[in-house]
Coordinates of C-alpha atoms and ligand atoms in Angstrom, one line a residue:
M5 CA 22.0 2.1 11.2
K6 CA 18.3 1.3 11.5
V7 CA 15.6 0.8 8.9
D8 CA 12.8 3.4 8.6
V9 CA 9.4 2.1 7.6
L10 CA 6.7 4.0 5.7
L11 CA 3.3 2.5 5.7
G12 CA -0.4 3.3 5.2
L13 CA -2.6 3.8 8.3
Q14 CA -6.0 3.6 6.6
W15 CA -7.4 1.2 3.9
G16 CA -4.7 1.8 1.3
D17 CA -4.0 4.4 -1.4
E18 CA -2.9 7.0 1.2
G19 CA -0.1 8.2 -1.2
K20 CA 2.7 5.9 -0.1
G21 CA 4.3 5.9 -3.5
K22 CA 4.5 9.6 -3.8
V23 CA 6.2 10.1 -0.4
V24 CA 8.6 7.2 -0.8
D25 CA 9.8 8.9 -4.0
V26 CA 10.2 12.2 -2.2
L27 CA 12.1 10.6 0.7
T28 CA 14.3 8.3 -1.4
P29 CA 17.2 10.8 -1.8
R30 CA 17.7 10.5 2.0
Y31 CA 18.3 6.8 1.8
N32 CA 20.7 4.3 0.2
V33 CA 18.2 1.4 -0.2
V34 CA 14.4 1.3 -0.7
A35 CA 12.7 -2.1 -0.1
R36 CA 9.2 -3.4 -0.5
F37 CA 8.3 -6.0 2.2
Q38 CA 4.8 -7.3 1.5
G39 CA 1.9 -7.4 -0.9
G40 CA 2.2 -7.7 -4.7
P41 CA 0.6 -6.2 -7.8
N42 CA -2.6 -5.6 -5.8
A43 CA -0.7 -2.4 -5.0
G44 CA -0.9 0.7 -7.2
H45 CA 1.6 3.4 -6.1
T46 CA 1.3 6.6 -8.1
L47 CA 4.2 9.0 -8.7
E48 CA 4.1 12.3 -10.5
F49 CA 7.1 14.5 -11.3
E50 CA 8.3 16.6 -14.3
G51 CA 4.9 16.2 -15.9
Q52 CA 5.1 12.4 -15.9
H53 CA 2.7 10.0 -14.2
Y54 CA 3.7 6.5 -13.2
V55 CA 1.9 3.7 -11.4
L56 CA 4.1 1.1 -9.7
R57 CA 2.8 -2.2 -8.6
S58 CA 5.6 -4.6 -7.5
I59 CA 8.6 -2.4 -8.0
P60 CA 9.6 -0.1 -5.1
S61 CA 8.9 3.7 -5.5
G62 CA 12.5 4.6 -5.0
I63 CA 13.2 3.5 -8.6
F64 CA 13.2 6.9 -10.2
Q65 CA 15.8 8.6 -8.0
H66 CA 18.7 6.9 -9.9
N67 CA 21.3 6.1 -7.3
Q68 CA 19.5 4.0 -4.8
V69 CA 19.3 0.3 -4.8
N70 CA 15.7 -1.0 -4.8
V71 CA 14.8 -4.4 -3.3
I72 CA 11.8 -6.7 -3.7
G73 CA 11.8 -8.4 -0.3
N74 CA 11.0 -12.0 0.6
G75 CA 7.5 -10.9 2.0
V76 CA 6.4 -9.8 -1.5
V77 CA 4.4 -12.0 -3.9
L78 CA 5.6 -11.5 -7.5
D79 CA 3.6 -12.0 -10.7
P80 CA 6.3 -12.6 -13.4
V81 CA 4.0 -11.3 -16.3
L82 CA 3.0 -8.1 -14.5
F83 CA 6.6 -7.6 -13.3
M84 CA 7.9 -8.0 -16.8
E85 CA 5.4 -5.5 -18.1
E86 CA 6.2 -3.0 -15.4
A87 CA 9.9 -3.4 -15.6
T88 CA 9.8 -3.1 -19.5
D89 CA 7.9 0.1 -19.3
L90 CA 10.4 1.5 -16.8
E91 CA 13.3 0.6 -19.0
K92 CA 11.5 2.4 -21.9
S93 CA 11.4 5.5 -19.8
G94 CA 15.1 5.4 -19.2
V95 CA 15.4 3.6 -15.8
D96 CA 18.4 1.2 -15.8
I97 CA 16.3 -1.2 -13.8
K98 CA 18.5 -4.3 -14.1
K99 CA 21.3 -2.3 -12.5
I100 CA 19.4 -1.0 -9.5
L101 CA 16.7 -3.6 -8.7
K102 CA 17.4 -6.7 -6.7
I103 CA 14.9 -9.5 -6.0
S104 CA 14.8 -11.8 -3.0
R105 CA 15.1 -15.5 -3.6
K106 CA 12.5 -16.1 -1.0
A107 CA 9.8 -14.0 -2.6
H108 CA 6.8 -16.2 -3.7
L109 CA 5.6 -16.4 -7.3
I110 CA 2.0 -15.8 -8.3
M111 CA 1.0 -18.5 -10.8
P112 CA -1.7 -18.2 -13.5
T113 CA -3.8 -20.7 -11.5
H114 CA -3.6 -18.4 -8.4
R115 CA -5.5 -15.8 -10.3
V116 CA -8.1 -18.4 -11.4
L117 CA -8.4 -19.5 -7.8
D118 CA -8.8 -15.9 -6.6
A119 CA -11.7 -15.4 -9.0
A120 CA -13.2 -18.8 -8.0
N121 CA -13.0 -17.9 -4.2
E122 CA -14.7 -14.6 -4.8
R123 CA -17.5 -16.3 -6.8
L124 CA -18.0 -18.8 -4.0
K125 CA -18.4 -16.0 -1.4
G126 CA -21.3 -14.6 -3.5
D127 CA -22.6 -11.4 -1.8
G128 CA -19.9 -11.8 0.9
K129 CA -17.1 -11.4 -1.6
I130 CA -14.1 -9.3 -0.6
G131 CA -13.8 -7.4 -3.8
T132 CA -10.2 -8.4 -4.3
T133 CA -8.0 -6.9 -7.0
G134 CA -8.1 -10.3 -8.7
K135 CA -4.3 -10.6 -8.8
G136 CA -4.1 -14.0 -7.1
I137 CA -2.8 -12.5 -3.8
G138 CA -4.9 -14.6 -1.4
P139 CA -4.2 -18.0 -3.0
T140 CA -0.5 -17.2 -3.3
Y141 CA -0.1 -16.3 0.4
T142 CA -2.3 -19.3 1.2
D143 CA 0.2 -21.6 -0.6
K144 CA 3.1 -19.9 1.2
I145 CA 1.6 -20.5 4.6
S146 CA 0.4 -24.0 3.8
R147 CA 3.9 -24.8 2.5
N148 CA 2.9 -25.3 -1.1
G149 CA 4.4 -22.2 -2.6
L150 CA 6.8 -21.6 -5.4
R151 CA 9.6 -19.1 -4.8
V152 CA 11.9 -17.0 -7.0
G153 CA 14.8 -19.1 -5.8
D154 CA 13.2 -22.2 -7.3
I155 CA 13.6 -20.9 -10.8
D156 CA 17.0 -22.5 -11.2
N157 CA 16.3 -25.5 -9.1
N158 CA 14.1 -28.2 -10.6
F159 CA 11.7 -25.6 -11.6
N160 CA 9.5 -27.3 -14.2
E161 CA 8.8 -30.2 -11.9
K162 CA 7.9 -27.9 -9.0
Y163 CA 5.7 -25.8 -11.2
L164 CA 3.8 -28.8 -12.5
T165 CA 3.2 -30.1 -9.0
A166 CA 1.8 -26.8 -7.9
K167 CA -0.3 -26.3 -11.0
N168 CA -1.8 -29.8 -10.8
R169 CA -2.7 -29.2 -7.2
H170 CA -4.5 -26.0 -8.2
L171 CA -6.3 -27.7 -11.1
A172 CA -7.5 -30.4 -8.7
L173 CA -8.8 -27.8 -6.3
L174 CA -10.5 -26.0 -9.2
K175 CA -12.0 -29.2 -10.4
A176 CA -13.6 -29.8 -7.0
L177 CA -15.1 -26.3 -7.4
G178 CA -16.5 -27.4 -10.8
E179 CA -13.9 -25.5 -12.9
S180 CA -11.5 -26.8 -15.6
P181 CA -9.7 -23.7 -16.9
D182 CA -7.4 -23.9 -19.9
V183 CA -4.4 -21.9 -18.7
S184 CA -2.0 -22.9 -21.6
E185 CA -1.9 -19.4 -23.1
L186 CA -1.4 -17.7 -19.7
E187 CA 1.2 -20.3 -18.9
A188 CA 3.3 -19.6 -22.1
R189 CA 3.4 -15.9 -21.2
W190 CA 4.1 -16.7 -17.6
M191 CA 7.2 -18.7 -18.6
Q192 CA 8.4 -15.7 -20.6
G193 CA 8.1 -13.7 -17.4
I194 CA 10.1 -16.3 -15.6
D195 CA 12.9 -16.0 -18.2
F196 CA 12.7 -12.3 -17.8
I197 CA 13.2 -12.5 -14.0
K198 CA 16.4 -14.5 -14.6
Q199 CA 18.1 -11.4 -16.0
F200 CA 17.8 -9.7 -12.6
D201 CA 20.1 -9.8 -9.5
I202 CA 18.4 -12.5 -7.4
I203 CA 19.7 -12.2 -3.9
D204 CA 19.4 -13.4 -0.3
S205 CA 17.9 -10.1 0.6
E206 CA 17.9 -10.6 4.4
F207 CA 21.8 -10.8 4.2
Y208 CA 21.9 -7.9 1.8
I209 CA 19.8 -5.5 3.9
N210 CA 21.6 -6.4 7.2
K211 CA 25.0 -6.0 5.6
Q212 CA 24.0 -2.6 4.3
L213 CA 22.9 -1.6 7.8
A214 CA 26.1 -2.9 9.3
A215 CA 28.0 -0.8 6.7
G216 CA 26.2 2.3 7.9
K217 CA 23.8 2.5 4.9
S218 CA 20.2 3.7 5.4
V219 CA 17.2 1.7 4.3
L220 CA 13.6 2.8 3.8
C221 CA 10.9 0.1 3.8
E222 CA 7.9 0.8 1.7
G223 CA 4.6 -0.7 2.8
A224 CA 1.7 -1.6 0.5
Q225 CA -2.0 -1.6 1.2
G226 CA -2.8 -0.1 4.6
S227 CA -3.0 -1.2 8.2
M228 CA -6.8 -1.5 8.1
L229 CA -6.2 -4.2 5.4
D230 CA -3.8 -6.1 7.6
V231 CA -4.6 -9.8 7.9
D232 CA -4.5 -9.8 11.7
F233 CA -5.7 -6.4 12.7
G234 CA -7.7 -5.1 9.7
S235 CA -11.4 -5.4 9.1
Y236 CA -11.2 -9.2 8.7
P237 CA -12.2 -11.0 6.5
F238 CA -12.3 -7.9 4.3
V239 CA -8.5 -7.5 4.3
T240 CA -5.6 -8.5 2.2
S241 CA -3.5 -11.6 2.9
S242 CA -0.3 -10.1 4.3
S243 CA 1.0 -8.3 7.3
T244 CA 0.8 -4.7 6.3
V245 CA 1.8 -3.4 9.7
C246 CA 5.3 -2.5 10.8
A247 CA 6.0 -6.0 12.0
G248 CA 5.6 -7.1 8.4
A249 CA 8.8 -5.2 7.5
C250 CA 10.7 -7.4 10.0
T251 CA 9.4 -10.7 8.5
G252 CA 9.2 -9.4 5.0
L253 CA 12.8 -8.3 4.8
G254 CA 14.5 -10.3 7.6
V255 CA 15.3 -7.3 9.8
A256 CA 15.1 -7.6 13.6
P257 CA 12.6 -5.4 15.5
S258 CA 15.5 -3.7 17.3
K259 CA 16.6 -2.5 13.9
V260 CA 13.5 -0.4 13.2
G261 CA 14.0 3.3 13.5
E262 CA 11.5 5.9 12.4
V263 CA 8.0 4.7 11.5
F264 CA 6.2 7.0 9.1
G265 CA 2.5 6.6 9.2
I266 CA 0.7 8.1 6.2
F267 CA -3.0 9.0 6.0
K268 CA -5.3 11.1 3.9
A269 CA -7.0 14.2 5.3
Y270 CA -10.1 12.2 4.8
C271 CA -10.6 8.5 4.2
T272 CA -11.2 6.0 1.4
R273 CA -11.6 2.3 0.8
V274 CA -11.9 0.1 -2.3
G275 CA -13.7 -3.2 -2.4
S276 CA -16.2 -4.5 0.1
G277 CA -16.1 -4.4 3.9
P278 CA -17.2 -2.1 6.7
F279 CA -16.2 1.6 6.6
P280 CA -17.8 3.5 9.5
T281 CA -17.3 7.1 8.2
E282 CA -18.3 6.3 4.6
L283 CA -20.4 9.1 3.1
F284 CA -23.2 8.1 0.7
D285 CA -24.2 11.6 0.0
E286 CA -23.1 14.5 -2.2
T287 CA -20.1 15.3 0.1
G288 CA -18.7 11.8 -0.5
A289 CA -19.2 12.2 -4.3
E290 CA -17.5 15.6 -4.1
I291 CA -14.5 14.2 -2.3
R292 CA -14.3 11.4 -4.9
R293 CA -14.5 13.9 -7.8
I294 CA -11.9 16.4 -6.4
G295 CA -9.6 13.7 -5.1
H296 CA -9.8 11.6 -8.3
E297 CA -10.6 8.7 -6.0
Y298 CA -10.6 5.8 -8.5
G299 CA -8.4 2.8 -8.1
A300 CA -4.9 3.0 -9.6
V301 CA -4.9 -0.7 -10.4
T302 CA -8.6 -1.6 -11.1
G303 CA -10.1 1.8 -11.9
R304 CA -12.8 1.1 -9.4
E305 CA -14.6 3.9 -7.6
R306 CA -13.0 4.4 -4.2
R307 CA -15.6 4.8 -1.4
C308 CA -15.0 8.1 0.4
G309 CA -15.7 9.4 3.9
W310 CA -14.5 11.6 6.7
I311 CA -11.2 11.0 8.6
D312 CA -11.6 8.3 11.2
L313 CA -9.5 9.1 14.3
V314 CA -10.6 6.0 16.2
A315 CA -9.1 3.8 13.4
L316 CA -6.0 6.0 13.1
R317 CA -5.2 5.8 16.8
Y318 CA -5.5 2.1 16.6
T319 CA -3.1 1.8 13.6
I320 CA -0.7 4.3 15.1
M321 CA -0.6 2.1 18.2
L322 CA -0.1 -1.1 16.2
N323 CA 2.7 0.3 14.2
G324 CA 4.5 2.4 16.8
V325 CA 4.3 5.4 14.5
T326 CA 6.8 8.1 15.2
Q327 CA 5.9 10.6 12.5
L328 CA 2.7 11.3 10.7
I329 CA 2.3 12.3 7.0
M330 CA -0.9 13.9 5.9
M331 CA -1.8 13.6 2.2
K332 CA -4.4 15.2 -0.1
S333 CA -5.1 18.1 2.2
D334 CA -5.8 20.2 -0.9
V335 CA -8.8 18.0 -1.7
L336 CA -10.6 19.6 1.3
D337 CA -9.7 23.2 0.2
G338 CA -13.2 24.2 -0.8
F339 CA -15.2 22.8 2.2
E340 CA -16.9 25.2 4.6
T341 CA -16.9 22.5 7.3
I342 CA -14.8 19.4 7.8
K343 CA -15.7 16.5 10.0
A344 CA -13.5 14.2 12.0
C345 CA -14.8 11.1 13.8
D346 CA -13.2 11.1 17.2
A347 CA -15.3 8.3 18.8
Y348 CA -17.8 5.6 17.9
E349 CA -21.2 5.0 19.5
V350 CA -21.6 1.3 19.8
N351 CA -25.0 0.1 21.1
G352 CA -25.5 3.4 22.9
L353 CA -22.0 3.4 24.4
V354 CA -19.4 5.9 23.3
T355 CA -15.9 4.4 22.7
R356 CA -12.6 5.9 21.5
D357 CA -11.0 2.5 21.2
F358 CA -11.3 0.5 18.0
P359 CA -13.8 -2.4 18.6
Y360 CA -13.5 -6.1 17.6
S361 CA -16.0 -5.7 14.8
I362 CA -17.1 -2.6 12.9
E363 CA -19.5 -4.5 10.7
E364 CA -22.7 -3.3 12.4
G365 CA -24.1 -0.9 14.9
I366 CA -21.4 1.7 14.7
T367 CA -22.4 5.4 14.7
P368 CA -19.5 7.8 14.2
V369 CA -19.3 10.7 16.7
Y370 CA -18.1 13.7 14.7
T371 CA -16.3 16.9 15.7
E372 CA -16.9 19.7 13.3
I373 CA -14.0 21.8 12.2
K374 CA -14.1 25.1 10.3
G375 CA -12.7 24.6 6.7
W376 CA -9.8 26.8 5.5
N377 CA -11.6 27.5 2.2
T378 CA -8.3 28.6 0.5
P379 CA -6.5 26.9 -2.4
M380 CA -3.3 25.2 -1.0
S381 CA -1.9 23.3 -4.0
H382 CA 0.6 26.0 -4.8
L383 CA 1.9 26.5 -1.3
T384 CA 5.6 25.7 -0.6
S385 CA 6.1 26.2 3.1
E386 CA 4.1 25.8 6.3
D387 CA 4.1 29.5 7.1
Q388 CA 1.9 30.0 4.1
F389 CA -0.8 27.7 5.5
P390 CA -4.2 29.4 6.3
Q391 CA -4.8 29.7 10.0
E392 CA -7.8 27.2 9.9
F393 CA -5.5 24.6 8.3
K394 CA -2.9 25.1 11.0
D395 CA -5.7 24.6 13.5
Y396 CA -6.7 21.4 11.7
I397 CA -3.1 20.1 12.0
A398 CA -3.0 21.0 15.7
F399 CA -6.3 19.3 16.3
L400 CA -5.1 16.1 14.6
E401 CA -1.8 16.1 16.4
E402 CA -3.5 16.5 19.7
K403 CA -6.0 13.7 19.0
L404 CA -3.4 11.3 17.6
G405 CA -0.5 12.1 19.9
V406 CA 2.1 12.1 17.1
P407 CA 3.6 15.0 15.1
I408 CA 2.6 15.6 11.5
T409 CA 6.0 16.2 9.9
I410 CA 5.0 16.1 6.2
V411 CA 1.9 17.7 4.5
S412 CA 1.1 16.9 0.9
V413 CA -0.9 19.5 -1.1
G414 CA -1.0 17.9 -4.5
P415 CA 0.1 14.8 -6.4
D416 CA 3.4 16.2 -7.7
R417 CA 6.8 15.5 -6.0
E418 CA 7.1 19.2 -5.5
Q419 CA 3.8 19.6 -3.8
T420 CA 5.2 18.3 -0.5
I421 CA 5.8 20.4 2.5
I422 CA 8.3 19.1 5.0
R423 CA 7.7 20.6 8.5
N424 CA 9.8 19.6 11.5
M425 CA 11.0 16.2 10.3
K426 CA 13.5 14.2 12.4
Ligands
GDP524 P1 -0.6 4.6 -2.7 O1 -1.2 3.3 -3.1 O2 -0.6 4.7 -1.2 O3 0.8 4.9 -3.2 O4 -1.6 5.7 -3.2 P2 -2.2 5.7 -4.7 O5 -1.2 6.1 -5.7 O6 -3.0 4.5 -5.0 O7 -3.3 6.9 -4.5 C1 -3.0 8.2 -4.2 C2 -3.5 9.1 -5.3 O8 -3.5 10.4 -4.8 C3 -2.6 9.1 -6.5 O9 -3.5 9.4 -7.6 C4 -1.7 10.3 -6.3 O10 -1.2 10.9 -7.5 C5 -2.6 11.3 -5.6 N1 -2.0 12.1 -4.6 C6 -1.0 11.9 -3.7 N2 -0.8 12.9 -2.9 C7 -1.7 13.8 -3.2 C8 -2.0 15.1 -2.7 O11 -1.5 15.6 -1.7 N3 -3.1 15.8 -3.3 C9 -3.8 15.3 -4.3 N4 -4.7 16.0 -4.8 N5 -3.5 14.1 -4.9 C10 -2.5 13.4 -4.3
IMO525 P1 -2.0 0.1 -2.3 O1 -0.7 -0.4 -2.0 C1 -6.4 -0.2 -1.7 C2 -8.0 -4.3 -1.2 C3 -8.9 -4.8 -2.3 C4 -9.8 -5.7 -1.5 C5 -8.8 -6.3 -0.4 C6 -8.2 -7.6 -0.8 O2 -2.2 0.7 -3.6 O3 -2.5 1.0 -1.2 P2 -6.4 -8.5 -2.5 O4 -6.4 -8.4 -4.0 O5 -5.3 -7.9 -1.8 O6 -6.7 -9.9 -2.1 O7 -7.7 -7.6 -2.1 O8 -7.8 -5.3 -0.3 N1 -6.7 -3.8 -1.6 C7 -6.3 -2.5 -1.7 N2 -7.0 -1.4 -1.5 N3 -5.1 -0.1 -2.0 C8 -4.3 -1.2 -2.2 O9 -3.0 -1.2 -2.4 C9 -4.9 -2.5 -2.1 N4 -4.5 -3.8 -2.2 C10 -5.6 -4.5 -1.9 O10 -9.6 -3.8 -2.9 O11 -10.7 -4.9 -0.8
MG526 MG1 -2.7 2.6 -4.4

């Protein structure tokens, strides 16, 4: 068996959580491979609304095992809160969730460092989620990190060494935070994690595959936030692209099967950084209002714009996407005309390839498409699609070169139309 990977092709919040939940019954294991509680993955079913941050979105379908992989960074306090809420809603989480020994721990001082780094950047700040993501991955790469597997291995000493190092860095920045309260709660979180099945997840996943079991890997953030290929430095600190599933779970590239690339029928971004198709006008505000485009984690307004096919072709290439999933099509139901950016004009030259920098001098070249002007949220199969929407799908498939196999017409699990999925 191979692992299938589902990941975001834009700047995050494409609807990954919803689709992972829908696809979970087809798999035996669902695993997160990168990111941490900077993610906010929303699921809606049976009138309930949940936002998951570190726990995979396969957690509600009962029989599947969910894994937090080695590539994830885990905040014990936020994890404890998230897991406790799920337990209250009847999920037997200790039975079905496993955590990698090699996942790195987000410490209270990582969050303080995140805030300090942002302050230092001034106007150039990234607009992070403030969850300590950057400093935790920095410690991982600089070989100073603390891992889940350290919890029962000289932990207090390792924690103190890491904390004192952070305090020295903060002192050099002129800060002497008192983290004692945060620390007490954090230690409760550490005790809470001890109750879970802590595993060597690379062996677990590979043994499952060898035994013929199927695995779905759930991405967080989006490919345009990838640390290598995203709009650097306005990115997150992990590999959000498909290759991240290999390093974040310990599966070989030859073990990757289908790659589901998920995108919105338009485009959004939270935080700072360039966004070529951003709309600053009434249309952008209308998309935000209809699409409820506010951050699931921070509540921040999401910046809205038209779909960017230049960026999508780039991320489809980087990820080797085999199937596309289009979300939030219903949000455009009332628009007379829809625009799609098929090329950029850069210093007078038109390009269809994604440039090194999109910070300045990019003018999107738009193709106008007739809107379908029909409500679609109640539709249940593709033969009910209005002709103009079918034309929009055909247009996107032609421009992107990959079939759209799932179309989402609302936030609920049921509002998902599976087309010709492999
Ligand atoms: P994720 O981070 O990729 O899992 O996405 P988020 O949960 O942050 O953001 C997606 C938002 O869109 C959530 O509020 C979902 O409930 C909502 N949503 C998902 N699919 C659809 C859809 O097809 N139509 C509409 N209107 N909302 C959707
Ligand atoms: P999901 O998984 C949208 C953005 C932040 C900021 C940048 C860096 O829900 O799609 P970080 O805290 O990671 O250091 O912030 O990345 N960002 C996201 N934007 N969705 C997310 O996750 C995001 N996670 C981080 O807004 O611009
Ligand atoms: Mg989100």
